[in-house]
Amino acid sequence: MSENRENQVAEQTGRGERIERGDQLEPGEQVAPGQARRLWHLLEPLHAVLYYAPEVFEEAGALGYPTEDRWGSYFPFRAAPLGPVSAGVVASAFYSFRPGMVARHVEGAWKVAAPEAALAARLRGIDRLYRKLFGDLVDSPELAEAAALARRAAEAADTAGRPLAAANAALEWPSEPHLQLWQAATVLREHRGDGHLAALLLAGLDPTEALVSFAAIGAASVERFESRGWTHEEWTAASERLTARGLLETDGTATDAGRDLRRRVEQDTDRLALGPWQNLGPQSTERLAALLGDYWVAVLGSGLLPSESTLGIGRV
C-alpha cells in the first residue's frame, strides 16, 4: 500500500471513529448529494420488488385483491400506511397517476381488506421473497449490519411535509433484520419521493407535465409512462403547455430550457433527500453502500423488475 493510500485509510478510519462517538463532523466532511442518489439506486430495487413478486401477489389475492396485473395490489399495499384514506388523498400523495386510475383501485379497497391487513400481507410477501432471493444471506451478519445502518438513516429522516415517508416511519419495526432492511428502504424511498414532488411543484410541473417532461429527456419511453393512466388527449395537452413554455420541441424532445429545468428538479431532489445520509455520516453511508451490493444484485438478477423504469434510474 502506498503512503498516500495509507494516509487516506487512516483519515477515513478517524472519521468513522468520530462519527460512531457522535462527534461533530469537520467542515467538508459532509455527504455529497450524489451519495443520496447512489443510495437511492441501491435501495430502490429492494423496495420496488414488492410490486412485482409472485409471493406478494399471492398474499394480495388471499386478501381478495385482484391480481391480473400489478396495480390491484400496488395501490392498497403502497397506500396502506396512510390508513383508510380516500382515492383523492392517494392520488395527491402518489401525484403522477391519473386520478381516475387511482379511484378504480382504491375506492372499495379498504372494504376488501383493512389497511392493517394489507400491511401485514405485504410484509409476509417480502419475507417469503427475500428468503428465496437471498438464501443463507438472510441470516448473515452483513445483512444485519446493513439493516441496522439503513434503519438508522430512516429513523433520522425528517418527515415534516412528507406524508408517505411519515406514514411509513410511524409503522412498528419488524424484528427480523431482512424485514427491517426492506422497511428502511421503504421509508427512505418515500422520503425521497415526497421531496421529489416538492421539487416538481417548485418547477411548476403538474402530474402529467412531470411525466411528459421526463420522457422528453429520455428518462423512459412514452409507452412506459402510459402505465400512469393518462389519456392521449391529456398527454397531448400537457405537451402543448410545455411547448408554450419553451420547454419542449414540437417533436416531443426537450429544449435546452427543458433539460435545464429537469436537471434542477433532480438536483433539488438529491438535496432534499440528503438529510438521512448526513445524519448517518459519510463513513457509515459508504459502508452501507458496500454492504448492499449482494442484495441489489440478487434482486436485479431475479428478473422481476422491468428493464425500464418510470423513475429514470440509470438514465438521469
PDB file of C-alpha atoms in Angstrom:
ATOM      1  CA  MET A   1       0.000   0.000   0.000  1.00  0.00           C
ATOM      2  CA  SER A   2       1.365   3.432  -0.916  1.00  0.00           C
ATOM      3  CA  GLU A   3       1.992   6.087   1.712  1.00  0.00           C
ATOM      4  CA  ASN A   4      -0.783   8.241   0.241  1.00  0.00           C
ATOM      5  CA  ARG A   5      -3.214   5.348   0.375  1.00  0.00           C
ATOM      6  CA  GLU A   6      -2.220   4.589   3.979  1.00  0.00           C
ATOM      7  CA  ASN A   7      -2.869   8.218   4.892  1.00  0.00           C
ATOM      8  CA  GLN A   8      -6.289   8.093   3.194  1.00  0.00           C
ATOM      9  CA  VAL A   9      -7.264   4.917   5.058  1.00  0.00           C
ATOM     10  CA  ALA A  10      -6.111   6.397   8.367  1.00  0.00           C
ATOM     11  CA  GLU A  11      -8.050   9.584   7.695  1.00  0.00           C
ATOM     12  CA  GLN A  12     -11.239   7.674   6.824  1.00  0.00           C
ATOM     13  CA  THR A  13     -10.853   5.456   9.900  1.00  0.00           C
ATOM     14  CA  GLY A  14     -10.536   8.522  12.094  1.00  0.00           C
ATOM     15  CA  ARG A  15     -13.666   9.993  10.574  1.00  0.00           C
ATOM     16  CA  GLY A  16     -15.575   6.788  11.204  1.00  0.00           C
ATOM     17  CA  GLU A  17     -14.479   6.691  14.837  1.00  0.00           C
ATOM     18  CA  ARG A  18     -15.619  10.283  15.366  1.00  0.00           C
ATOM     19  CA  ILE A  19     -18.966   9.538  13.722  1.00  0.00           C
ATOM     20  CA  GLU A  20     -19.536   6.466  15.906  1.00  0.00           C
ATOM     21  CA  ARG A  21     -18.756   8.584  19.004  1.00  0.00           C
ATOM     22  CA  GLY A  22     -21.243  11.180  17.788  1.00  0.00           C
ATOM     23  CA  ASP A  23     -18.563  13.854  17.329  1.00  0.00           C
ATOM     24  CA  GLN A  24     -19.293  16.847  15.133  1.00  0.00           C
ATOM     25  CA  LEU A  25     -18.118  16.434  11.560  1.00  0.00           C
ATOM     26  CA  GLU A  26     -15.483  18.870  10.412  1.00  0.00           C
ATOM     27  CA  PRO A  27     -16.196  21.306   7.540  1.00  0.00           C
ATOM     28  CA  GLY A  28     -16.042  19.484   4.217  1.00  0.00           C
ATOM     29  CA  GLU A  29     -16.856  16.092   5.765  1.00  0.00           C
ATOM     30  CA  GLN A  30     -20.471  16.150   4.654  1.00  0.00           C
ATOM     31  CA  VAL A  31     -22.122  13.506   2.486  1.00  0.00           C
ATOM     32  CA  ALA A  32     -22.327  14.731  -1.102  1.00  0.00           C
ATOM     33  CA  PRO A  33     -25.741  14.980  -2.815  1.00  0.00           C
ATOM     34  CA  GLY A  34     -24.576  12.392  -5.322  1.00  0.00           C
ATOM     35  CA  GLN A  35     -24.402   9.875  -2.497  1.00  0.00           C
ATOM     36  CA  ALA A  36     -28.114  10.347  -1.846  1.00  0.00           C
ATOM     37  CA  ARG A  37     -28.724   9.363  -5.468  1.00  0.00           C
ATOM     38  CA  ARG A  38     -26.331   6.421  -5.234  1.00  0.00           C
ATOM     39  CA  LEU A  39     -28.071   5.038  -2.150  1.00  0.00           C
ATOM     40  CA  TRP A  40     -31.435   5.512  -3.831  1.00  0.00           C
ATOM     41  CA  HIS A  41     -30.231   3.473  -6.803  1.00  0.00           C
ATOM     42  CA  LEU A  42     -29.146   0.705  -4.423  1.00  0.00           C
ATOM     43  CA  LEU A  43     -32.210   0.748  -2.152  1.00  0.00           C
ATOM     44  CA  GLU A  44     -34.992   1.383  -4.655  1.00  0.00           C
ATOM     45  CA  PRO A  45     -34.929  -2.145  -6.155  1.00  0.00           C
ATOM     46  CA  LEU A  46     -35.056  -3.647  -2.660  1.00  0.00           C
ATOM     47  CA  HIS A  47     -38.305  -1.789  -2.066  1.00  0.00           C
ATOM     48  CA  ALA A  48     -39.835  -1.888  -5.547  1.00  0.00           C
ATOM     49  CA  VAL A  49     -39.729  -5.668  -5.889  1.00  0.00           C
ATOM     50  CA  LEU A  50     -42.843  -5.567  -3.679  1.00  0.00           C
ATOM     51  CA  TYR A  51     -44.850  -4.557  -6.740  1.00  0.00           C
ATOM     52  CA  TYR A  52     -43.714  -7.407  -8.994  1.00  0.00           C
ATOM     53  CA  ALA A  53     -43.161 -10.519  -6.882  1.00  0.00           C
ATOM     54  CA  PRO A  54     -45.460 -13.557  -7.253  1.00  0.00           C
ATOM     55  CA  GLU A  55     -45.234 -14.109  -3.494  1.00  0.00           C
ATOM     56  CA  VAL A  56     -46.699 -10.649  -2.892  1.00  0.00           C
ATOM     57  CA  PHE A  57     -49.426 -11.211  -5.483  1.00  0.00           C
ATOM     58  CA  GLU A  58     -50.362 -14.433  -3.687  1.00  0.00           C
ATOM     59  CA  GLU A  59     -50.700 -12.573  -0.403  1.00  0.00           C
ATOM     60  CA  ALA A  60     -52.768  -9.878  -2.103  1.00  0.00           C
ATOM     61  CA  GLY A  61     -55.010 -12.456  -3.748  1.00  0.00           C
ATOM     62  CA  ALA A  62     -55.569 -14.165  -0.398  1.00  0.00           C
ATOM     63  CA  LEU A  63     -56.946 -10.866   0.909  1.00  0.00           C
ATOM     64  CA  GLY A  64     -59.267 -10.568  -2.073  1.00  0.00           C
ATOM     65  CA  TYR A  65     -57.396  -8.017  -4.194  1.00  0.00           C
ATOM     66  CA  PRO A  66     -57.309  -8.584  -7.966  1.00  0.00           C
ATOM     67  CA  THR A  67     -54.023  -9.961  -9.276  1.00  0.00           C
ATOM     68  CA  GLU A  68     -54.458  -9.941 -13.056  1.00  0.00           C
ATOM     69  CA  ASP A  69     -51.978  -7.068 -13.116  1.00  0.00           C
ATOM     70  CA  ARG A  70     -49.755  -5.440 -10.519  1.00  0.00           C
ATOM     71  CA  TRP A  71     -51.962  -2.425  -9.877  1.00  0.00           C
ATOM     72  CA  GLY A  72     -54.527  -4.401  -7.886  1.00  0.00           C
ATOM     73  CA  SER A  73     -52.013  -4.782  -5.063  1.00  0.00           C
ATOM     74  CA  TYR A  74     -49.779  -1.785  -5.807  1.00  0.00           C
ATOM     75  CA  PHE A  75     -52.286   0.847  -4.751  1.00  0.00           C
ATOM     76  CA  PRO A  76     -53.594  -0.673  -1.497  1.00  0.00           C
ATOM     77  CA  PHE A  77     -50.182  -2.001  -0.423  1.00  0.00           C
ATOM     78  CA  ARG A  78     -48.357   1.275  -1.033  1.00  0.00           C
ATOM     79  CA  ALA A  79     -51.180   3.414   0.377  1.00  0.00           C
ATOM     80  CA  ALA A  80     -51.899   1.230   3.429  1.00  0.00           C
ATOM     81  CA  PRO A  81     -49.565   3.160   5.796  1.00  0.00           C
ATOM     82  CA  LEU A  82     -51.786   6.221   5.266  1.00  0.00           C
ATOM     83  CA  GLY A  83     -54.782   4.396   6.727  1.00  0.00           C
ATOM     84  CA  PRO A  84     -58.249   4.031   5.116  1.00  0.00           C
ATOM     85  CA  VAL A  85     -57.907   7.244   3.090  1.00  0.00           C
ATOM     86  CA  SER A  86     -59.891   8.228   0.022  1.00  0.00           C
ATOM     87  CA  ALA A  87     -58.779   7.835  -3.578  1.00  0.00           C
ATOM     88  CA  GLY A  88     -58.306  11.600  -3.756  1.00  0.00           C
ATOM     89  CA  VAL A  89     -55.791  11.522  -0.922  1.00  0.00           C
ATOM     90  CA  VAL A  90     -53.882   8.659  -2.569  1.00  0.00           C
ATOM     91  CA  ALA A  91     -53.858  10.445  -5.941  1.00  0.00           C
ATOM     92  CA  SER A  92     -52.447  13.529  -4.244  1.00  0.00           C
ATOM     93  CA  ALA A  93     -49.718  11.586  -2.463  1.00  0.00           C
ATOM     94  CA  PHE A  94     -48.797   9.462  -5.500  1.00  0.00           C
ATOM     95  CA  TYR A  95     -49.000  12.537  -7.801  1.00  0.00           C
ATOM     96  CA  SER A  96     -48.163  11.168 -11.244  1.00  0.00           C
ATOM     97  CA  PHE A  97     -51.091   8.742 -11.610  1.00  0.00           C
ATOM     98  CA  ARG A  98     -54.307   9.764 -13.318  1.00  0.00           C
ATOM     99  CA  PRO A  99     -56.906  10.244 -10.552  1.00  0.00           C
ATOM    100  CA  GLY A 100     -59.400   8.027 -12.356  1.00  0.00           C
ATOM    101  CA  MET A 101     -56.892   5.172 -12.363  1.00  0.00           C
ATOM    102  CA  VAL A 102     -56.300   5.632  -8.659  1.00  0.00           C
ATOM    103  CA  ALA A 103     -60.034   5.667  -7.966  1.00  0.00           C
ATOM    104  CA  ARG A 104     -60.560   2.365  -9.785  1.00  0.00           C
ATOM    105  CA  HIS A 105     -58.086   0.642  -7.476  1.00  0.00           C
ATOM    106  CA  VAL A 106     -58.608   2.492  -4.184  1.00  0.00           C
ATOM    107  CA  GLU A 107     -62.361   3.041  -3.993  1.00  0.00           C
ATOM    108  CA  GLY A 108     -63.559  -0.010  -2.134  1.00  0.00           C
ATOM    109  CA  ALA A 109     -60.039  -1.276  -1.386  1.00  0.00           C
ATOM    110  CA  TRP A 110     -60.471  -0.873   2.377  1.00  0.00           C
ATOM    111  CA  LYS A 111     -63.718  -2.834   2.249  1.00  0.00           C
ATOM    112  CA  VAL A 112     -61.799  -5.744   0.740  1.00  0.00           C
ATOM    113  CA  ALA A 113     -59.162  -5.585   3.475  1.00  0.00           C
ATOM    114  CA  ALA A 114     -58.324  -3.064   6.178  1.00  0.00           C
ATOM    115  CA  PRO A 115     -55.016  -1.202   5.857  1.00  0.00           C
ATOM    116  CA  GLU A 116     -53.635  -3.197   8.805  1.00  0.00           C
ATOM    117  CA  ALA A 117     -54.287  -6.434   6.919  1.00  0.00           C
ATOM    118  CA  ALA A 118     -52.634  -5.025   3.794  1.00  0.00           C
ATOM    119  CA  LEU A 119     -49.567  -4.023   5.824  1.00  0.00           C
ATOM    120  CA  ALA A 120     -49.250  -7.500   7.302  1.00  0.00           C
ATOM    121  CA  ALA A 121     -49.707  -9.107   3.886  1.00  0.00           C
ATOM    122  CA  ARG A 122     -47.015  -7.036   2.213  1.00  0.00           C
ATOM    123  CA  LEU A 123     -44.540  -7.965   4.951  1.00  0.00           C
ATOM    124  CA  ARG A 124     -45.415 -11.637   4.572  1.00  0.00           C
ATOM    125  CA  GLY A 125     -44.836 -11.388   0.846  1.00  0.00           C
ATOM    126  CA  ILE A 126     -41.487  -9.647   1.257  1.00  0.00           C
ATOM    127  CA  ASP A 127     -40.424 -12.162   3.893  1.00  0.00           C
ATOM    128  CA  ARG A 128     -41.098 -15.049   1.520  1.00  0.00           C
ATOM    129  CA  LEU A 129     -39.460 -13.279  -1.419  1.00  0.00           C
ATOM    130  CA  TYR A 130     -36.316 -12.167   0.393  1.00  0.00           C
ATOM    131  CA  ARG A 131     -35.790 -15.640   1.831  1.00  0.00           C
ATOM    132  CA  LYS A 132     -35.998 -17.075  -1.675  1.00  0.00           C
ATOM    133  CA  LEU A 133     -33.767 -14.443  -3.302  1.00  0.00           C
ATOM    134  CA  PHE A 134     -31.135 -14.091  -0.578  1.00  0.00           C
ATOM    135  CA  GLY A 135     -30.983 -17.675   0.710  1.00  0.00           C
ATOM    136  CA  ASP A 136     -28.481 -18.050   3.524  1.00  0.00           C
ATOM    137  CA  LEU A 137     -27.645 -14.329   3.282  1.00  0.00           C
ATOM    138  CA  VAL A 138     -30.921 -13.594   5.098  1.00  0.00           C
ATOM    139  CA  ASP A 139     -29.251 -14.673   8.341  1.00  0.00           C
ATOM    140  CA  SER A 140     -25.818 -13.216   7.617  1.00  0.00           C
ATOM    141  CA  PRO A 141     -24.131 -10.646   9.884  1.00  0.00           C
ATOM    142  CA  GLU A 142     -23.639  -8.459   6.811  1.00  0.00           C
ATOM    143  CA  LEU A 143     -27.375  -8.212   6.203  1.00  0.00           C
ATOM    144  CA  ALA A 144     -27.962  -7.463   9.873  1.00  0.00           C
ATOM    145  CA  GLU A 145     -25.362  -4.695   9.686  1.00  0.00           C
ATOM    146  CA  ALA A 146     -26.901  -3.277   6.500  1.00  0.00           C
ATOM    147  CA  ALA A 147     -30.342  -3.347   8.111  1.00  0.00           C
ATOM    148  CA  ALA A 148     -29.068  -1.530  11.211  1.00  0.00           C
ATOM    149  CA  LEU A 149     -27.399   1.195   9.141  1.00  0.00           C
ATOM    150  CA  ALA A 150     -30.399   1.646   6.846  1.00  0.00           C
ATOM    151  CA  ARG A 151     -32.696   1.822   9.861  1.00  0.00           C
ATOM    152  CA  ARG A 152     -30.504   4.499  11.450  1.00  0.00           C
ATOM    153  CA  ALA A 153     -30.782   6.561   8.283  1.00  0.00           C
ATOM    154  CA  ALA A 154     -34.541   6.016   8.057  1.00  0.00           C
ATOM    155  CA  GLU A 155     -35.095   6.969  11.685  1.00  0.00           C
ATOM    156  CA  ALA A 156     -33.104  10.162  11.101  1.00  0.00           C
ATOM    157  CA  ALA A 157     -35.329  11.235   8.187  1.00  0.00           C
ATOM    158  CA  ASP A 158     -37.225  14.469   8.773  1.00  0.00           C
ATOM    159  CA  THR A 159     -40.771  13.677   7.662  1.00  0.00           C
ATOM    160  CA  ALA A 160     -42.310  17.149   8.013  1.00  0.00           C
ATOM    161  CA  GLY A 161     -44.283  17.845   4.838  1.00  0.00           C
ATOM    162  CA  ARG A 162     -43.659  14.275   3.617  1.00  0.00           C
ATOM    163  CA  PRO A 163     -46.863  12.272   4.135  1.00  0.00           C
ATOM    164  CA  LEU A 164     -45.788   8.926   2.673  1.00  0.00           C
ATOM    165  CA  ALA A 165     -42.470   8.991   4.494  1.00  0.00           C
ATOM    166  CA  ALA A 166     -44.180   9.949   7.751  1.00  0.00           C
ATOM    167  CA  ALA A 167     -46.804   7.221   7.426  1.00  0.00           C
ATOM    168  CA  ASN A 168     -44.189   4.526   6.818  1.00  0.00           C
ATOM    169  CA  ALA A 169     -41.865   5.872   9.512  1.00  0.00           C
ATOM    170  CA  ALA A 170     -44.708   5.596  12.051  1.00  0.00           C
ATOM    171  CA  LEU A 171     -45.083   1.838  11.489  1.00  0.00           C
ATOM    172  CA  GLU A 172     -43.742  -0.603  14.062  1.00  0.00           C
ATOM    173  CA  TRP A 173     -40.389  -2.049  13.050  1.00  0.00           C
ATOM    174  CA  PRO A 174     -40.358  -5.788  12.316  1.00  0.00           C
ATOM    175  CA  SER A 175     -37.940  -7.855  14.378  1.00  0.00           C
ATOM    176  CA  GLU A 176     -36.161  -9.718  11.574  1.00  0.00           C
ATOM    177  CA  PRO A 177     -33.187  -7.866  10.024  1.00  0.00           C
ATOM    178  CA  HIS A 178     -34.179  -8.588   6.409  1.00  0.00           C
ATOM    179  CA  LEU A 179     -37.623  -7.087   7.010  1.00  0.00           C
ATOM    180  CA  GLN A 180     -36.060  -4.116   8.786  1.00  0.00           C
ATOM    181  CA  LEU A 181     -33.912  -3.598   5.689  1.00  0.00           C
ATOM    182  CA  TRP A 182     -36.991  -3.587   3.474  1.00  0.00           C
ATOM    183  CA  GLN A 183     -38.895  -1.233   5.759  1.00  0.00           C
ATOM    184  CA  ALA A 184     -35.933   1.160   5.981  1.00  0.00           C
ATOM    185  CA  ALA A 185     -35.623   1.125   2.184  1.00  0.00           C
ATOM    186  CA  THR A 186     -39.330   1.922   2.005  1.00  0.00           C
ATOM    187  CA  VAL A 187     -39.146   4.871   4.411  1.00  0.00           C
ATOM    188  CA  LEU A 188     -36.111   6.276   2.598  1.00  0.00           C
ATOM    189  CA  ARG A 189     -37.572   5.932  -0.900  1.00  0.00           C
ATOM    190  CA  GLU A 190     -40.848   7.550   0.157  1.00  0.00           C
ATOM    191  CA  HIS A 191     -38.862  10.307   1.892  1.00  0.00           C
ATOM    192  CA  ARG A 192     -37.031  10.932  -1.371  1.00  0.00           C
ATOM    193  CA  GLY A 193     -40.256  10.665  -3.368  1.00  0.00           C
ATOM    194  CA  ASP A 194     -42.064  13.213  -1.211  1.00  0.00           C
ATOM    195  CA  GLY A 195     -39.144  15.578  -1.723  1.00  0.00           C
ATOM    196  CA  HIS A 196     -39.253  14.931  -5.463  1.00  0.00           C
ATOM    197  CA  LEU A 197     -42.874  16.078  -5.554  1.00  0.00           C
ATOM    198  CA  ALA A 198     -41.855  19.294  -3.816  1.00  0.00           C
ATOM    199  CA  ALA A 199     -39.197  19.795  -6.494  1.00  0.00           C
ATOM    200  CA  LEU A 200     -41.774  19.231  -9.251  1.00  0.00           C
ATOM    201  CA  LEU A 201     -44.156  21.734  -7.676  1.00  0.00           C
ATOM    202  CA  LEU A 202     -41.353  24.284  -7.417  1.00  0.00           C
ATOM    203  CA  ALA A 203     -40.627  23.719 -11.112  1.00  0.00           C
ATOM    204  CA  GLY A 204     -44.278  24.322 -11.976  1.00  0.00           C
ATOM    205  CA  LEU A 205     -44.859  20.829 -13.364  1.00  0.00           C
ATOM    206  CA  ASP A 206     -48.283  19.301 -12.795  1.00  0.00           C
ATOM    207  CA  PRO A 207     -48.649  15.486 -12.684  1.00  0.00           C
ATOM    208  CA  THR A 208     -48.997  14.994 -16.440  1.00  0.00           C
ATOM    209  CA  GLU A 209     -46.347  17.599 -17.298  1.00  0.00           C
ATOM    210  CA  ALA A 210     -43.950  15.894 -14.904  1.00  0.00           C
ATOM    211  CA  LEU A 211     -44.181  12.697 -16.941  1.00  0.00           C
ATOM    212  CA  VAL A 212     -44.104  14.388 -20.347  1.00  0.00           C
ATOM    213  CA  SER A 213     -41.035  16.439 -19.449  1.00  0.00           C
ATOM    214  CA  PHE A 214     -39.313  13.349 -18.025  1.00  0.00           C
ATOM    215  CA  ALA A 215     -39.987  11.354 -21.181  1.00  0.00           C
ATOM    216  CA  ALA A 216     -38.677  14.306 -23.197  1.00  0.00           C
ATOM    217  CA  ILE A 217     -35.192  13.931 -21.702  1.00  0.00           C
ATOM    218  CA  GLY A 218     -35.146  10.179 -22.309  1.00  0.00           C
ATOM    219  CA  ALA A 219     -35.767   9.023 -18.733  1.00  0.00           C
ATOM    220  CA  ALA A 220     -38.062   6.319 -20.143  1.00  0.00           C
ATOM    221  CA  SER A 221     -40.174   5.742 -23.224  1.00  0.00           C
ATOM    222  CA  VAL A 222     -43.569   7.358 -23.662  1.00  0.00           C
ATOM    223  CA  GLU A 223     -45.033   3.841 -23.723  1.00  0.00           C
ATOM    224  CA  ARG A 224     -43.625   3.145 -20.254  1.00  0.00           C
ATOM    225  CA  PHE A 225     -45.221   6.320 -18.886  1.00  0.00           C
ATOM    226  CA  GLU A 226     -48.587   5.247 -20.291  1.00  0.00           C
ATOM    227  CA  SER A 227     -48.795   2.963 -17.252  1.00  0.00           C
ATOM    228  CA  ARG A 228     -49.783   6.035 -15.235  1.00  0.00           C
ATOM    229  CA  GLY A 229     -53.175   6.050 -16.942  1.00  0.00           C
ATOM    230  CA  TRP A 230     -53.281   9.431 -18.699  1.00  0.00           C
ATOM    231  CA  THR A 231     -55.218   9.578 -21.967  1.00  0.00           C
ATOM    232  CA  HIS A 232     -53.672  10.532 -25.284  1.00  0.00           C
ATOM    233  CA  GLU A 233     -55.598  13.791 -25.168  1.00  0.00           C
ATOM    234  CA  GLU A 234     -54.305  14.636 -21.690  1.00  0.00           C
ATOM    235  CA  TRP A 235     -50.723  13.809 -22.689  1.00  0.00           C
ATOM    236  CA  THR A 236     -51.031  15.972 -25.814  1.00  0.00           C
ATOM    237  CA  ALA A 237     -52.479  18.883 -23.840  1.00  0.00           C
ATOM    238  CA  ALA A 238     -49.593  18.696 -21.359  1.00  0.00           C
ATOM    239  CA  SER A 239     -47.107  18.612 -24.247  1.00  0.00           C
ATOM    240  CA  GLU A 240     -48.696  21.724 -25.704  1.00  0.00           C
ATOM    241  CA  ARG A 241     -48.445  23.544 -22.373  1.00  0.00           C
ATOM    242  CA  LEU A 242     -44.749  22.654 -22.084  1.00  0.00           C
ATOM    243  CA  THR A 243     -44.129  23.700 -25.677  1.00  0.00           C
ATOM    244  CA  ALA A 244     -45.742  27.068 -24.963  1.00  0.00           C
ATOM    245  CA  ARG A 245     -43.346  27.477 -22.005  1.00  0.00           C
ATOM    246  CA  GLY A 246     -40.370  26.796 -24.275  1.00  0.00           C
ATOM    247  CA  LEU A 247     -39.579  23.503 -22.532  1.00  0.00           C
ATOM    248  CA  LEU A 248     -40.483  21.122 -25.349  1.00  0.00           C
ATOM    249  CA  GLU A 249     -39.718  20.944 -29.062  1.00  0.00           C
ATOM    250  CA  THR A 250     -42.572  20.190 -31.448  1.00  0.00           C
ATOM    251  CA  ASP A 251     -41.217  16.640 -31.873  1.00  0.00           C
ATOM    252  CA  GLY A 252     -41.615  15.963 -28.141  1.00  0.00           C
ATOM    253  CA  THR A 253     -37.958  16.234 -27.156  1.00  0.00           C
ATOM    254  CA  ALA A 254     -36.794  18.670 -24.502  1.00  0.00           C
ATOM    255  CA  THR A 255     -35.358  22.059 -25.375  1.00  0.00           C
ATOM    256  CA  ASP A 256     -32.235  23.289 -23.617  1.00  0.00           C
ATOM    257  CA  ALA A 257     -34.525  25.064 -21.160  1.00  0.00           C
ATOM    258  CA  GLY A 258     -36.490  21.861 -20.629  1.00  0.00           C
ATOM    259  CA  ARG A 259     -33.347  19.870 -19.921  1.00  0.00           C
ATOM    260  CA  ASP A 260     -32.122  22.559 -17.537  1.00  0.00           C
ATOM    261  CA  LEU A 261     -35.418  22.514 -15.665  1.00  0.00           C
ATOM    262  CA  ARG A 262     -35.361  18.746 -15.265  1.00  0.00           C
ATOM    263  CA  ARG A 263     -31.731  18.911 -14.155  1.00  0.00           C
ATOM    264  CA  ARG A 264     -32.731  21.359 -11.422  1.00  0.00           C
ATOM    265  CA  VAL A 265     -35.564  19.043 -10.371  1.00  0.00           C
ATOM    266  CA  GLU A 266     -33.128  16.150  -9.962  1.00  0.00           C
ATOM    267  CA  GLN A 267     -30.610  18.326  -8.127  1.00  0.00           C
ATOM    268  CA  ASP A 268     -33.310  19.608  -5.777  1.00  0.00           C
ATOM    269  CA  THR A 269     -34.484  16.039  -5.217  1.00  0.00           C
ATOM    270  CA  ASP A 270     -30.978  14.897  -4.299  1.00  0.00           C
ATOM    271  CA  ARG A 271     -30.535  17.852  -1.961  1.00  0.00           C
ATOM    272  CA  LEU A 272     -33.883  17.256  -0.258  1.00  0.00           C
ATOM    273  CA  ALA A 273     -33.058  13.547   0.150  1.00  0.00           C
ATOM    274  CA  LEU A 274     -29.709  14.214   1.789  1.00  0.00           C
ATOM    275  CA  GLY A 275     -30.793  14.639   5.429  1.00  0.00           C
ATOM    276  CA  PRO A 276     -30.853  10.954   6.475  1.00  0.00           C
ATOM    277  CA  TRP A 277     -27.405  10.396   4.985  1.00  0.00           C
ATOM    278  CA  GLN A 278     -25.934  13.482   6.622  1.00  0.00           C
ATOM    279  CA  ASN A 279     -27.181  12.132   9.927  1.00  0.00           C
ATOM    280  CA  LEU A 280     -25.732   8.708   9.203  1.00  0.00           C
ATOM    281  CA  GLY A 281     -22.406  10.274   8.211  1.00  0.00           C
ATOM    282  CA  PRO A 282     -20.043   9.668   5.285  1.00  0.00           C
ATOM    283  CA  GLN A 283     -18.267   6.627   6.699  1.00  0.00           C
ATOM    284  CA  SER A 284     -21.421   4.735   7.596  1.00  0.00           C
ATOM    285  CA  THR A 285     -23.091   5.781   4.344  1.00  0.00           C
ATOM    286  CA  GLU A 286     -20.175   4.343   2.387  1.00  0.00           C
ATOM    287  CA  ARG A 287     -20.283   1.201   4.485  1.00  0.00           C
ATOM    288  CA  LEU A 288     -23.990   0.726   3.771  1.00  0.00           C
ATOM    289  CA  ALA A 289     -23.427   1.192   0.038  1.00  0.00           C
ATOM    290  CA  ALA A 290     -20.757  -1.508   0.115  1.00  0.00           C
ATOM    291  CA  LEU A 291     -22.964  -3.902   2.089  1.00  0.00           C
ATOM    292  CA  LEU A 292     -25.972  -3.531  -0.214  1.00  0.00           C
ATOM    293  CA  GLY A 293     -24.223  -4.839  -3.306  1.00  0.00           C
ATOM    294  CA  ASP A 294     -25.055  -8.544  -2.909  1.00  0.00           C
ATOM    295  CA  TYR A 295     -28.735  -7.877  -2.221  1.00  0.00           C
ATOM    296  CA  TRP A 296     -29.046  -5.366  -5.053  1.00  0.00           C
ATOM    297  CA  VAL A 297     -27.523  -7.895  -7.450  1.00  0.00           C
ATOM    298  CA  ALA A 298     -29.845 -10.642  -6.200  1.00  0.00           C
ATOM    299  CA  VAL A 299     -32.946  -8.511  -6.767  1.00  0.00           C
ATOM    300  CA  LEU A 300     -31.868  -7.319 -10.205  1.00  0.00           C
ATOM    301  CA  GLY A 301     -30.777 -10.828 -11.152  1.00  0.00           C
ATOM    302  CA  SER A 302     -34.206 -12.197 -10.286  1.00  0.00           C
ATOM    303  CA  GLY A 303     -35.661 -10.684 -13.448  1.00  0.00           C
ATOM    304  CA  LEU A 304     -38.709  -9.489 -11.529  1.00  0.00           C
ATOM    305  CA  LEU A 305     -38.142  -5.785 -12.134  1.00  0.00           C
ATOM    306  CA  PRO A 306     -38.744  -4.240 -15.575  1.00  0.00           C
ATOM    307  CA  SER A 307     -35.699  -3.234 -17.593  1.00  0.00           C
ATOM    308  CA  GLU A 308     -37.101   0.288 -17.974  1.00  0.00           C
ATOM    309  CA  SER A 309     -38.369   2.315 -15.025  1.00  0.00           C
ATOM    310  CA  THR A 310     -40.560   5.409 -14.915  1.00  0.00           C
ATOM    311  CA  LEU A 311     -38.194   6.651 -12.196  1.00  0.00           C
ATOM    312  CA  GLY A 312     -35.399   7.069 -14.736  1.00  0.00           C
ATOM    313  CA  ILE A 313     -32.881   5.048 -12.705  1.00  0.00           C
ATOM    314  CA  GLY A 314     -29.710   4.648 -14.704  1.00  0.00           C
ATOM    315  CA  ARG A 315     -30.723   7.324 -17.208  1.00  0.00           C
ATOM    316  CA  VAL A 316     -30.839  10.564 -15.229  1.00  0.00           C
TER     317      VAL A 316
END
